[in-house]
Amino acid sequence: MTQRQDGPQGLPEDHPADPETDTPETAEATPSAGSDDDLGGAAGDDDTEDEDARAKPRRGALRSFLHECVIVLVAALALSLIIKTFLAQAFYIPSISMEDTLLVGDRLVVSKLTPGPFELERGDIVVFLDPGGWLDNPEPEPLNPVEQVLTWIGILPEHADEHLIKRIIGLPGDHVVCCNEAGQITVNGAAIDEPYIIDGAVPSTDPFDTVVPDGHLWVMGDNRPRSADSRYNAASVGGGFVPIRNVVGTAFVIIWPLDSITWLSNPEETFADVPDPS
């Protein structure tokens, strides 16, 4: 008896799932995923490179800005030093000897072109180094390093511990006398009318009669009763005369306080009739 077999005969047998056969398919998929991972890694590197590329111009711009700032600062300091050395210098007024023309605390600028390219004239207000013995100031408070540097380059006004400021009355060779019958000072025989003298003061309460030596000046303060000037320094070095070499410059403008900004012009009319020394 023939054994009966269920199901159709001669047909190819269905292949069951074969783990060994499925594994290669999975393995083939794995490189694809790995490939995707590799692409993802490449994209991350590109982002980093882009950030570096953007950061480099920023760093370069910052270095360029700092470099330009240093150049500008050095140039400004050098220019300030050149101006102070050859052209102009700032000073402040520490005393009342030039009132009411100059008040205590005023900041002014002096031109270093006079004396130099330009000649000194009678009536000029001059800043000069103490010829010796004119000043009897207490020891000044020391400046801190920053103040010393700023003063040296001319940004801060010069401390007047070794300087004085007065008005020129007599030039070299002038014969200066006080006073005539009208109470006026005469220069080379010509009486001068002095509108800059502080209100209520006379030209001088002390008589003098002198000829200014070559290379020197006779100077007086506008606050005549309170000015220790050429009149009162006969016993000092130079006999009360100021060597022209000691002159720092002529004051030409008050720059501080703001409400006192003023050009300091020469009173030419005061000395217009003064003849040259004989």
PDB file of N, CA, C and O in Angstrom, residues 165-224:
ATOM      1  N   ILE A 165      55.529 134.142  37.293  1.00  0.00           N
ATOM      2  CA  ILE A 165      54.883 134.796  36.164  1.00  0.00           C
ATOM      3  C   ILE A 165      54.730 136.277  36.487  1.00  0.00           C
ATOM      4  O   ILE A 165      54.193 136.645  37.539  1.00  0.00           O
ATOM      5  N   LYS A 166      55.242 137.130  35.615  1.00  0.00           N
ATOM      6  CA  LYS A 166      55.207 138.586  35.795  1.00  0.00           C
ATOM      7  C   LYS A 166      55.048 139.246  34.429  1.00  0.00           C
ATOM      8  O   LYS A 166      55.054 138.597  33.392  1.00  0.00           O
ATOM      9  N   ARG A 167      54.961 140.572  34.463  1.00  0.00           N
ATOM     10  CA  ARG A 167      54.843 141.348  33.227  1.00  0.00           C
ATOM     11  C   ARG A 167      56.151 142.098  32.966  1.00  0.00           C
ATOM     12  O   ARG A 167      56.749 142.677  33.881  1.00  0.00           O
ATOM     13  N   ILE A 168      56.575 142.077  31.714  1.00  0.00           N
ATOM     14  CA  ILE A 168      57.801 142.785  31.345  1.00  0.00           C
ATOM     15  C   ILE A 168      57.532 144.295  31.324  1.00  0.00           C
ATOM     16  O   ILE A 168      56.624 144.763  30.631  1.00  0.00           O
ATOM     17  N   ILE A 169      58.345 145.041  32.080  1.00  0.00           N
ATOM     18  CA  ILE A 169      58.276 146.499  32.068  1.00  0.00           C
ATOM     19  C   ILE A 169      59.499 147.079  31.366  1.00  0.00           C
ATOM     20  O   ILE A 169      59.390 148.086  30.655  1.00  0.00           O
ATOM     21  N   GLY A 170      60.638 146.434  31.548  1.00  0.00           N
ATOM     22  CA  GLY A 170      61.853 146.942  30.920  1.00  0.00           C
ATOM     23  C   GLY A 170      62.607 145.854  30.173  1.00  0.00           C
ATOM     24  O   GLY A 170      62.792 144.744  30.673  1.00  0.00           O
ATOM     25  N   LEU A 171      63.034 146.190  28.941  1.00  0.00           N
ATOM     26  CA  LEU A 171      63.854 145.300  28.126  1.00  0.00           C
ATOM     27  C   LEU A 171      65.331 145.642  28.316  1.00  0.00           C
ATOM     28  O   LEU A 171      65.665 146.647  28.963  1.00  0.00           O
ATOM     29  N   PRO A 172      66.240 144.832  27.779  1.00  0.00           N
ATOM     30  CA  PRO A 172      67.665 145.141  27.922  1.00  0.00           C
ATOM     31  C   PRO A 172      67.995 146.569  27.461  1.00  0.00           C
ATOM     32  O   PRO A 172      67.592 147.000  26.374  1.00  0.00           O
ATOM     33  N   GLY A 173      68.703 147.293  28.328  1.00  0.00           N
ATOM     34  CA  GLY A 173      69.113 148.661  28.018  1.00  0.00           C
ATOM     35  C   GLY A 173      68.136 149.722  28.452  1.00  0.00           C
ATOM     36  O   GLY A 173      68.474 150.926  28.461  1.00  0.00           O
ATOM     37  N   ASP A 174      66.893 149.339  28.816  1.00  0.00           N
ATOM     38  CA  ASP A 174      65.893 150.327  29.220  1.00  0.00           C
ATOM     39  C   ASP A 174      66.255 150.956  30.570  1.00  0.00           C
ATOM     40  O   ASP A 174      66.756 150.292  31.477  1.00  0.00           O
ATOM     41  N   HIS A 175      65.934 152.251  30.682  1.00  0.00           N
ATOM     42  CA  HIS A 175      66.092 152.988  31.935  1.00  0.00           C
ATOM     43  C   HIS A 175      64.701 153.090  32.575  1.00  0.00           C
ATOM     44  O   HIS A 175      63.820 153.806  32.086  1.00  0.00           O
ATOM     45  N   VAL A 176      64.507 152.353  33.664  1.00  0.00           N
ATOM     46  CA  VAL A 176      63.193 152.275  34.306  1.00  0.00           C
ATOM     47  C   VAL A 176      63.257 153.016  35.643  1.00  0.00           C
ATOM     48  O   VAL A 176      64.152 152.767  36.463  1.00  0.00           O
ATOM     49  N   VAL A 177      62.293 153.945  35.842  1.00  0.00           N
ATOM     50  CA  VAL A 177      62.321 154.815  37.027  1.00  0.00           C
ATOM     51  C   VAL A 177      60.930 154.874  37.655  1.00  0.00           C
ATOM     52  O   VAL A 177      59.907 154.905  36.965  1.00  0.00           O
ATOM     53  N   CYS A 178      60.886 154.882  38.943  1.00  0.00           N
ATOM     54  CA  CYS A 178      59.650 155.158  39.676  1.00  0.00           C
ATOM     55  C   CYS A 178      59.954 156.205  40.751  1.00  0.00           C
ATOM     56  O   CYS A 178      60.871 156.043  41.548  1.00  0.00           O
ATOM     57  N   CYS A 179      59.189 157.211  40.773  1.00  0.00           N
ATOM     58  CA  CYS A 179      58.100 157.503  39.851  1.00  0.00           C
ATOM     59  C   CYS A 179      58.187 158.993  39.504  1.00  0.00           C
ATOM     60  O   CYS A 179      58.897 159.769  40.184  1.00  0.00           O
ATOM     61  N   ASN A 180      57.471 159.446  38.511  1.00  0.00           N
ATOM     62  CA  ASN A 180      57.471 160.872  38.199  1.00  0.00           C
ATOM     63  C   ASN A 180      56.496 161.593  39.129  1.00  0.00           C
ATOM     64  O   ASN A 180      55.888 160.992  40.023  1.00  0.00           O
ATOM     65  N   GLU A 181      56.323 162.892  38.900  1.00  0.00           N
ATOM     66  CA  GLU A 181      55.483 163.688  39.795  1.00  0.00           C
ATOM     67  C   GLU A 181      54.031 163.232  39.786  1.00  0.00           C
ATOM     68  O   GLU A 181      53.304 163.418  40.772  1.00  0.00           O
ATOM     69  N   ALA A 182      53.623 162.588  38.680  1.00  0.00           N
ATOM     70  CA  ALA A 182      52.243 162.094  38.590  1.00  0.00           C
ATOM     71  C   ALA A 182      52.091 160.693  39.170  1.00  0.00           C
ATOM     72  O   ALA A 182      51.007 160.100  39.133  1.00  0.00           O
ATOM     73  N   GLY A 183      53.194 160.167  39.720  1.00  0.00           N
ATOM     74  CA  GLY A 183      53.138 158.824  40.301  1.00  0.00           C
ATOM     75  C   GLY A 183      53.226 157.716  39.271  1.00  0.00           C
ATOM     76  O   GLY A 183      52.887 156.562  39.575  1.00  0.00           O
ATOM     77  N   GLN A 184      53.701 158.034  38.062  1.00  0.00           N
ATOM     78  CA  GLN A 184      53.804 157.031  37.005  1.00  0.00           C
ATOM     79  C   GLN A 184      55.241 156.520  36.870  1.00  0.00           C
ATOM     80  O   GLN A 184      56.202 157.242  37.122  1.00  0.00           O
ATOM     81  N   ILE A 185      55.369 155.286  36.444  1.00  0.00           N
ATOM     82  CA  ILE A 185      56.672 154.737  36.080  1.00  0.00           C
ATOM     83  C   ILE A 185      57.057 155.301  34.713  1.00  0.00           C
ATOM     84  O   ILE A 185      56.208 155.476  33.830  1.00  0.00           O
ATOM     85  N   THR A 186      58.333 155.577  34.542  1.00  0.00           N
ATOM     86  CA  THR A 186      58.820 156.016  33.238  1.00  0.00           C
ATOM     87  C   THR A 186      59.819 154.998  32.697  1.00  0.00           C
ATOM     88  O   THR A 186      60.578 154.377  33.447  1.00  0.00           O
ATOM     89  N   VAL A 187      59.774 154.817  31.387  1.00  0.00           N
ATOM     90  CA  VAL A 187      60.712 153.931  30.692  1.00  0.00           C
ATOM     91  C   VAL A 187      61.388 154.761  29.600  1.00  0.00           C
ATOM     92  O   VAL A 187      60.713 155.281  28.700  1.00  0.00           O
ATOM     93  N   ASN A 188      62.677 154.921  29.751  1.00  0.00           N
ATOM     94  CA  ASN A 188      63.463 155.755  28.823  1.00  0.00           C
ATOM     95  C   ASN A 188      62.898 157.172  28.736  1.00  0.00           C
ATOM     96  O   ASN A 188      62.857 157.793  27.673  1.00  0.00           O
ATOM     97  N   GLY A 189      62.427 157.648  29.893  1.00  0.00           N
ATOM     98  CA  GLY A 189      61.926 159.018  29.996  1.00  0.00           C
ATOM     99  C   GLY A 189      60.458 159.177  29.658  1.00  0.00           C
ATOM    100  O   GLY A 189      59.890 160.257  29.889  1.00  0.00           O
ATOM    101  N   ALA A 190      59.799 158.155  29.118  1.00  0.00           N
ATOM    102  CA  ALA A 190      58.382 158.257  28.748  1.00  0.00           C
ATOM    103  C   ALA A 190      57.515 157.643  29.846  1.00  0.00           C
ATOM    104  O   ALA A 190      57.734 156.490  30.266  1.00  0.00           O
ATOM    105  N   ALA A 191      56.529 158.418  30.312  1.00  0.00           N
ATOM    106  CA  ALA A 191      55.614 157.916  31.340  1.00  0.00           C
ATOM    107  C   ALA A 191      54.655 156.897  30.726  1.00  0.00           C
ATOM    108  O   ALA A 191      54.217 157.043  29.583  1.00  0.00           O
ATOM    109  N   ILE A 192      54.336 155.876  31.471  1.00  0.00           N
ATOM    110  CA  ILE A 192      53.418 154.844  30.966  1.00  0.00           C
ATOM    111  C   ILE A 192      52.169 154.787  31.834  1.00  0.00           C
ATOM    112  O   ILE A 192      52.221 154.921  33.058  1.00  0.00           O
ATOM    113  N   ASP A 193      51.034 154.634  31.173  1.00  0.00           N
ATOM    114  CA  ASP A 193      49.753 154.482  31.849  1.00  0.00           C
ATOM    115  C   ASP A 193      49.429 152.987  31.872  1.00  0.00           C
ATOM    116  O   ASP A 193      49.312 152.364  30.812  1.00  0.00           O
ATOM    117  N   GLU A 194      49.262 152.384  33.049  1.00  0.00           N
ATOM    118  CA  GLU A 194      49.155 150.939  33.186  1.00  0.00           C
ATOM    119  C   GLU A 194      47.739 150.508  33.609  1.00  0.00           C
ATOM    120  O   GLU A 194      47.435 150.411  34.797  1.00  0.00           O
ATOM    121  N   PRO A 195      46.874 150.210  32.642  1.00  0.00           N
ATOM    122  CA  PRO A 195      45.487 149.849  32.965  1.00  0.00           C
ATOM    123  C   PRO A 195      45.340 148.460  33.592  1.00  0.00           C
ATOM    124  O   PRO A 195      44.286 148.145  34.151  1.00  0.00           O
ATOM    125  N   TYR A 196      46.366 147.654  33.505  1.00  0.00           N
ATOM    126  CA  TYR A 196      46.289 146.276  34.017  1.00  0.00           C
ATOM    127  C   TYR A 196      46.558 146.191  35.514  1.00  0.00           C
ATOM    128  O   TYR A 196      46.354 145.139  36.124  1.00  0.00           O
ATOM    129  N   ILE A 197      47.051 147.270  36.142  1.00  0.00           N
ATOM    130  CA  ILE A 197      47.318 147.231  37.583  1.00  0.00           C
ATOM    131  C   ILE A 197      46.010 147.019  38.337  1.00  0.00           C
ATOM    132  O   ILE A 197      44.968 147.571  37.985  1.00  0.00           O
ATOM    133  N   ILE A 198      46.060 146.197  39.404  1.00  0.00           N
ATOM    134  CA  ILE A 198      44.866 145.901  40.179  1.00  0.00           C
ATOM    135  C   ILE A 198      44.228 147.187  40.695  1.00  0.00           C
ATOM    136  O   ILE A 198      44.920 148.162  41.029  1.00  0.00           O
ATOM    137  N   ASP A 199      42.913 147.208  40.736  1.00  0.00           N
ATOM    138  CA  ASP A 199      42.181 148.408  41.156  1.00  0.00           C
ATOM    139  C   ASP A 199      42.614 148.867  42.547  1.00  0.00           C
ATOM    140  O   ASP A 199      42.760 148.054  43.476  1.00  0.00           O
ATOM    141  N   GLY A 200      42.811 150.163  42.680  1.00  0.00           N
ATOM    142  CA  GLY A 200      43.152 150.766  43.963  1.00  0.00           C
ATOM    143  C   GLY A 200      44.628 150.818  44.264  1.00  0.00           C
ATOM    144  O   GLY A 200      45.025 151.416  45.275  1.00  0.00           O
ATOM    145  N   ALA A 201      45.461 150.216  43.400  1.00  0.00           N
ATOM    146  CA  ALA A 201      46.909 150.196  43.657  1.00  0.00           C
ATOM    147  C   ALA A 201      47.612 151.268  42.834  1.00  0.00           C
ATOM    148  O   ALA A 201      47.167 151.643  41.751  1.00  0.00           O
ATOM    149  N   VAL A 202      48.723 151.749  43.352  1.00  0.00           N
ATOM    150  CA  VAL A 202      49.572 152.688  42.603  1.00  0.00           C
ATOM    151  C   VAL A 202      50.679 151.892  41.925  1.00  0.00           C
ATOM    152  O   VAL A 202      50.947 150.730  42.282  1.00  0.00           O
ATOM    153  N   PRO A 203      51.329 152.465  40.909  1.00  0.00           N
ATOM    154  CA  PRO A 203      52.385 151.720  40.205  1.00  0.00           C
ATOM    155  C   PRO A 203      53.453 151.160  41.113  1.00  0.00           C
ATOM    156  O   PRO A 203      53.935 150.047  40.908  1.00  0.00           O
ATOM    157  N   SER A 204      53.839 151.912  42.135  1.00  0.00           N
ATOM    158  CA  SER A 204      54.798 151.387  43.110  1.00  0.00           C
ATOM    159  C   SER A 204      54.865 152.337  44.293  1.00  0.00           C
ATOM    160  O   SER A 204      54.844 153.563  44.124  1.00  0.00           O
ATOM    161  N   THR A 205      54.946 151.767  45.464  1.00  0.00           N
ATOM    162  CA  THR A 205      55.123 152.588  46.658  1.00  0.00           C
ATOM    163  C   THR A 205      56.599 152.741  47.010  1.00  0.00           C
ATOM    164  O   THR A 205      56.949 153.531  47.893  1.00  0.00           O
ATOM    165  N   ASP A 206      57.440 152.005  46.335  1.00  0.00           N
ATOM    166  CA  ASP A 206      58.886 152.065  46.582  1.00  0.00           C
ATOM    167  C   ASP A 206      59.586 152.624  45.348  1.00  0.00           C
ATOM    168  O   ASP A 206      59.374 152.123  44.228  1.00  0.00           O
ATOM    169  N   PRO A 207      60.414 153.659  45.530  1.00  0.00           N
ATOM    170  CA  PRO A 207      61.107 154.243  44.381  1.00  0.00           C
ATOM    171  C   PRO A 207      62.237 153.338  43.891  1.00  0.00           C
ATOM    172  O   PRO A 207      62.795 152.546  44.644  1.00  0.00           O
ATOM    173  N   PHE A 208      62.537 153.442  42.605  1.00  0.00           N
ATOM    174  CA  PHE A 208      63.690 152.737  42.029  1.00  0.00           C
ATOM    175  C   PHE A 208      64.138 153.499  40.784  1.00  0.00           C
ATOM    176  O   PHE A 208      63.372 154.233  40.157  1.00  0.00           O
ATOM    177  N   ASP A 209      65.376 153.316  40.448  1.00  0.00           N
ATOM    178  CA  ASP A 209      65.966 153.964  39.277  1.00  0.00           C
ATOM    179  C   ASP A 209      67.066 153.030  38.777  1.00  0.00           C
ATOM    180  O   ASP A 209      68.110 152.895  39.423  1.00  0.00           O
ATOM    181  N   THR A 210      66.806 152.334  37.663  1.00  0.00           N
ATOM    182  CA  THR A 210      67.728 151.286  37.236  1.00  0.00           C
ATOM    183  C   THR A 210      67.795 151.196  35.721  1.00  0.00           C
ATOM    184  O   THR A 210      66.851 151.582  35.022  1.00  0.00           O
ATOM    185  N   VAL A 211      68.909 150.701  35.239  1.00  0.00           N
ATOM    186  CA  VAL A 211      69.084 150.388  33.820  1.00  0.00           C
ATOM    187  C   VAL A 211      69.189 148.874  33.691  1.00  0.00           C
ATOM    188  O   VAL A 211      69.980 148.227  34.383  1.00  0.00           O
ATOM    189  N   VAL A 212      68.382 148.314  32.799  1.00  0.00           N
ATOM    190  CA  VAL A 212      68.329 146.857  32.646  1.00  0.00           C
ATOM    191  C   VAL A 212      69.576 146.372  31.909  1.00  0.00           C
ATOM    192  O   VAL A 212      69.884 146.863  30.818  1.00  0.00           O
ATOM    193  N   PRO A 213      70.309 145.416  32.474  1.00  0.00           N
ATOM    194  CA  PRO A 213      71.519 144.912  31.805  1.00  0.00           C
ATOM    195  C   PRO A 213      71.188 144.140  30.527  1.00  0.00           C
ATOM    196  O   PRO A 213      70.056 143.677  30.327  1.00  0.00           O
ATOM    197  N   ASP A 214      72.175 143.980  29.671  1.00  0.00           N
ATOM    198  CA  ASP A 214      72.000 143.170  28.467  1.00  0.00           C
ATOM    199  C   ASP A 214      71.613 141.746  28.838  1.00  0.00           C
ATOM    200  O   ASP A 214      72.125 141.167  29.804  1.00  0.00           O
ATOM    201  N   GLY A 215      70.703 141.180  28.046  1.00  0.00           N
ATOM    202  CA  GLY A 215      70.294 139.799  28.265  1.00  0.00           C
ATOM    203  C   GLY A 215      69.383 139.596  29.446  1.00  0.00           C
ATOM    204  O   GLY A 215      69.166 138.452  29.864  1.00  0.00           O
ATOM    205  N   HIS A 216      68.809 140.690  30.001  1.00  0.00           N
ATOM    206  CA  HIS A 216      67.960 140.593  31.183  1.00  0.00           C
ATOM    207  C   HIS A 216      66.673 141.396  30.996  1.00  0.00           C
ATOM    208  O   HIS A 216      66.542 142.175  30.045  1.00  0.00           O
ATOM    209  N   LEU A 217      65.737 141.203  31.945  1.00  0.00           N
ATOM    210  CA  LEU A 217      64.447 141.888  31.926  1.00  0.00           C
ATOM    211  C   LEU A 217      64.157 142.465  33.302  1.00  0.00           C
ATOM    212  O   LEU A 217      64.622 141.954  34.322  1.00  0.00           O
ATOM    213  N   TRP A 218      63.355 143.555  33.300  1.00  0.00           N
ATOM    214  CA  TRP A 218      62.799 144.096  34.542  1.00  0.00           C
ATOM    215  C   TRP A 218      61.309 143.747  34.524  1.00  0.00           C
ATOM    216  O   TRP A 218      60.579 144.112  33.608  1.00  0.00           O
ATOM    217  N   VAL A 219      60.856 143.004  35.543  1.00  0.00           N
ATOM    218  CA  VAL A 219      59.480 142.513  35.544  1.00  0.00           C
ATOM    219  C   VAL A 219      58.764 142.950  36.818  1.00  0.00           C
ATOM    220  O   VAL A 219      59.381 143.130  37.869  1.00  0.00           O
ATOM    221  N   MET A 220      57.425 143.093  36.696  1.00  0.00           N
ATOM    222  CA  MET A 220      56.603 143.480  37.842  1.00  0.00           C
ATOM    223  C   MET A 220      55.265 142.756  37.740  1.00  0.00           C
ATOM    224  O   MET A 220      54.779 142.453  36.643  1.00  0.00           O
ATOM    225  N   GLY A 221      54.661 142.484  38.919  1.00  0.00           N
ATOM    226  CA  GLY A 221      53.336 141.875  38.944  1.00  0.00           C
ATOM    227  C   GLY A 221      52.245 142.924  38.826  1.00  0.00           C
ATOM    228  O   GLY A 221      52.434 144.082  39.203  1.00  0.00           O
ATOM    229  N   ASP A 222      51.084 142.515  38.317  1.00  0.00           N
ATOM    230  CA  ASP A 222      49.972 143.461  38.176  1.00  0.00           C
ATOM    231  C   ASP A 222      49.363 143.817  39.528  1.00  0.00           C
ATOM    232  O   ASP A 222      48.780 144.893  39.683  1.00  0.00           O
ATOM    233  N   ASN A 223      49.481 142.933  40.506  1.00  0.00           N
ATOM    234  CA  ASN A 223      49.029 143.229  41.870  1.00  0.00           C
ATOM    235  C   ASN A 223      50.219 143.832  42.613  1.00  0.00           C
ATOM    236  O   ASN A 223      50.880 143.190  43.429  1.00  0.00           O
ATOM    237  N   ARG A 224      50.502 145.080  42.322  1.00  0.00           N
ATOM    238  CA  ARG A 224      51.749 145.703  42.768  1.00  0.00           C
ATOM    239  C   ARG A 224      51.990 145.614  44.284  1.00  0.00           C
ATOM    240  O   ARG A 224      53.125 145.377  44.713  1.00  0.00           O
TER     241      ARG A 224
END
